[in-house]
Amino acid sequence: MKENSFILKYSKKVLGFYFVFDLLIFGFWMFSLMLGYHLIINIYAIIFFILLIYLITSYVFWVQIGDTKIKVRNRIGRNYQFDISEIKKIEVYYEQNSVFLRIFTDIKLLKLDVGLEEFDKLARYLIDECKNNNLKNSVISEDCFLYLMTYCEEYIDENKFNVTIKKCK
């Protein structure tokens, strides 16, 4: 891996929490099976398998950011990559109680949870690429740029970037 590259993935603590929770659901499922509660058995079985699938797909998912390439292994295990110059749009997306960063290319949509490990490095990387003119001016929306700046306190403290300027110059 290059010096400037990093990997975004789900936290092992979060995945561990879901694993323990899934084991508890499995225990309740087995307990209900022994007692003969058939409706509860079906409910626990459904919850158990949904959480298990979520856990496995979250463990498989990762995004590797390099100097100019972004490599992705999606939740079903398929790999793809694209160059940073292929990005057409980056926006912040609010869904229920979660915040996501959506990266659009011509043929792909990459939806990243802001709770991923190393997300602050991604924010710095995107801002640097925008300031170095490796990303077009219209790629990052103004709301998204300001949101990413919240992860980059050192840039605001050092006054490297004039945030009041619309997006990148």
Short mmCIF file of C-alpha atoms in Angstrom, two decimals, residues 14-168:
data_model
loop_
_atom_site.label_atom_id
_atom_site.label_comp_id
_atom_site.label_asym_id
_atom_site.label_seq_id
_atom_site.Cartn_x
_atom_site.Cartn_y
_atom_site.Cartn_z
CA VAL A 14 -19.46 -2.03 15.79
CA LEU A 15 -19.26 -5.38 14.03
CA GLY A 16 -18.50 -7.05 17.37
CA PHE A 17 -21.56 -5.44 18.92
CA TYR A 18 -23.75 -6.78 16.10
CA PHE A 19 -22.15 -10.22 16.48
CA VAL A 20 -22.92 -10.34 20.22
CA PHE A 21 -26.45 -9.07 19.58
CA ASP A 22 -26.89 -11.73 16.91
CA LEU A 23 -25.72 -14.42 19.36
CA LEU A 24 -28.30 -13.20 21.89
CA ILE A 25 -31.03 -13.43 19.26
CA PHE A 26 -29.81 -16.95 18.45
CA GLY A 27 -29.99 -17.85 22.15
CA PHE A 28 -33.55 -16.54 22.44
CA TRP A 29 -34.40 -18.45 19.28
CA MET A 30 -33.10 -21.72 20.76
CA PHE A 31 -34.81 -21.03 24.11
CA SER A 32 -38.14 -20.40 22.35
CA LEU A 33 -37.63 -23.58 20.36
CA MET A 34 -37.23 -25.58 23.57
CA LEU A 35 -40.37 -24.01 25.05
CA GLY A 36 -42.39 -24.62 21.88
CA TYR A 37 -43.36 -21.03 21.02
CA HIS A 38 -43.63 -21.37 17.24
CA LEU A 39 -44.54 -17.77 16.37
CA ILE A 40 -41.68 -16.39 18.45
CA ILE A 41 -39.33 -18.94 16.87
CA ASN A 42 -40.18 -17.61 13.42
CA ILE A 43 -39.71 -13.98 14.49
CA TYR A 44 -36.34 -14.69 16.12
CA ALA A 45 -35.24 -16.72 13.10
CA ILE A 46 -36.02 -13.85 10.74
CA ILE A 47 -34.21 -11.31 12.94
CA PHE A 48 -31.24 -13.65 13.36
CA PHE A 49 -30.74 -14.20 9.64
CA ILE A 50 -31.22 -10.54 8.74
CA LEU A 51 -28.59 -9.49 11.29
CA LEU A 52 -26.26 -12.27 10.17
CA ILE A 53 -26.48 -11.18 6.54
CA TYR A 54 -25.91 -7.53 7.56
CA LEU A 55 -22.91 -8.55 9.65
CA ILE A 56 -21.29 -10.58 6.87
CA THR A 57 -21.87 -7.96 4.18
CA SER A 58 -20.53 -5.19 6.42
CA TYR A 59 -17.39 -7.19 7.12
CA VAL A 60 -16.77 -7.77 3.39
CA PHE A 61 -17.17 -4.07 2.43
CA TRP A 62 -14.13 -1.77 2.16
CA VAL A 63 -12.91 1.20 0.13
CA GLN A 64 -9.21 1.82 -0.55
CA ILE A 65 -8.21 5.34 -1.46
CA GLY A 66 -4.90 5.69 -3.31
CA ASP A 67 -3.21 8.65 -4.95
CA THR A 68 -5.56 8.78 -7.93
CA LYS A 69 -7.49 5.49 -7.78
CA ILE A 70 -10.40 4.47 -5.57
CA LYS A 71 -10.81 0.70 -5.17
CA VAL A 72 -14.05 -0.72 -3.77
CA ARG A 73 -15.18 -4.15 -2.62
CA ASN A 74 -18.93 -3.90 -2.30
CA ARG A 75 -21.15 -5.78 0.13
CA ILE A 76 -21.55 -8.80 -2.14
CA GLY A 77 -17.79 -9.12 -2.66
CA ARG A 78 -17.41 -7.65 -6.14
CA ASN A 79 -14.39 -5.44 -6.75
CA TYR A 80 -14.23 -2.37 -8.96
CA GLN A 81 -12.11 0.73 -9.18
CA PHE A 82 -12.27 4.16 -10.73
CA ASP A 83 -10.00 7.13 -11.15
CA ILE A 84 -10.67 10.29 -9.19
CA SER A 85 -11.09 12.19 -12.46
CA GLU A 86 -14.13 10.00 -13.26
CA ILE A 87 -16.10 11.42 -10.31
CA LYS A 88 -19.05 13.45 -11.55
CA LYS A 89 -20.70 14.48 -8.28
CA ILE A 90 -20.16 14.23 -4.52
CA GLU A 91 -22.96 15.07 -2.11
CA VAL A 92 -24.00 14.67 1.50
CA TYR A 93 -27.15 12.60 1.88
CA TYR A 94 -29.29 12.46 5.01
CA GLU A 95 -31.34 9.29 5.48
CA GLN A 96 -33.40 8.91 8.65
CA ASN A 97 -30.84 9.35 11.48
CA SER A 98 -27.77 8.63 9.35
CA VAL A 99 -25.49 10.73 7.19
CA PHE A 100 -23.92 9.37 4.03
CA LEU A 101 -21.49 10.66 1.44
CA ARG A 102 -22.55 9.73 -2.08
CA ILE A 103 -19.93 9.65 -4.84
CA PHE A 104 -21.27 9.43 -8.40
CA THR A 105 -19.36 8.35 -11.50
CA ASP A 106 -20.79 7.70 -14.95
CA ILE A 107 -21.76 4.13 -14.10
CA LYS A 108 -21.32 3.69 -10.33
CA LEU A 109 -22.74 5.12 -7.12
CA LEU A 110 -20.63 4.76 -3.99
CA LYS A 111 -22.57 5.40 -0.78
CA LEU A 112 -20.31 5.81 2.27
CA ASP A 113 -21.46 5.97 5.88
CA VAL A 114 -19.70 8.78 7.74
CA GLY A 115 -19.22 6.36 10.64
CA LEU A 116 -16.64 4.33 8.72
CA GLU A 117 -13.13 4.15 10.16
CA GLU A 118 -10.75 6.65 8.50
CA PHE A 119 -13.60 8.82 7.18
CA ASP A 120 -11.73 11.91 8.38
CA LYS A 121 -8.85 10.97 6.04
CA LEU A 122 -11.32 10.69 3.17
CA ALA A 123 -12.63 14.18 3.96
CA ARG A 124 -9.09 15.60 3.94
CA TYR A 125 -8.29 13.72 0.74
CA LEU A 126 -11.34 15.06 -1.11
CA ILE A 127 -10.71 18.63 0.04
CA ASP A 128 -7.04 18.41 -0.98
CA GLU A 129 -7.97 16.98 -4.39
CA CYS A 130 -10.45 19.80 -4.86
CA LYS A 131 -7.91 22.44 -3.89
CA ASN A 132 -5.26 20.86 -6.14
CA ASN A 133 -7.75 20.99 -9.05
CA ASN A 134 -7.77 17.22 -9.48
CA LEU A 135 -11.55 17.39 -8.99
CA LYS A 136 -13.66 19.75 -11.08
CA ASN A 137 -15.26 22.77 -9.43
CA SER A 138 -18.79 21.49 -9.86
CA VAL A 139 -18.13 18.02 -8.42
CA ILE A 140 -18.49 18.76 -4.69
CA SER A 141 -21.64 20.58 -3.67
CA GLU A 142 -21.23 23.54 -1.33
CA ASP A 143 -23.09 21.76 1.49
CA CYS A 144 -20.88 18.72 1.06
CA PHE A 145 -17.71 20.83 1.06
CA LEU A 146 -18.71 22.54 4.30
CA TYR A 147 -19.66 19.19 5.83
CA LEU A 148 -16.28 17.71 4.90
CA MET A 149 -14.56 20.74 6.43
CA THR A 150 -15.97 19.74 9.84
CA TYR A 151 -13.63 16.72 9.71
CA CYS A 152 -10.62 18.92 8.89
CA GLU A 153 -10.19 21.22 11.86
CA GLU A 154 -6.51 21.79 11.13
CA TYR A 155 -7.41 23.42 7.81
CA ILE A 156 -9.81 25.82 9.49
CA ASP A 157 -7.36 26.57 12.32
CA GLU A 158 -4.50 27.22 9.92
CA ASN A 159 -6.83 29.21 7.66
CA LYS A 160 -5.50 27.31 4.66
CA PHE A 161 -8.85 27.47 2.92
CA ASN A 162 -11.34 30.27 2.67
CA VAL A 163 -14.54 28.37 3.44
CA THR A 164 -16.71 31.32 2.45
CA ILE A 165 -15.52 30.92 -1.14
CA LYS A 166 -17.99 28.84 -3.07
CA LYS A 167 -16.52 25.34 -3.20
CA CYS A 168 -13.03 25.11 -4.69
#
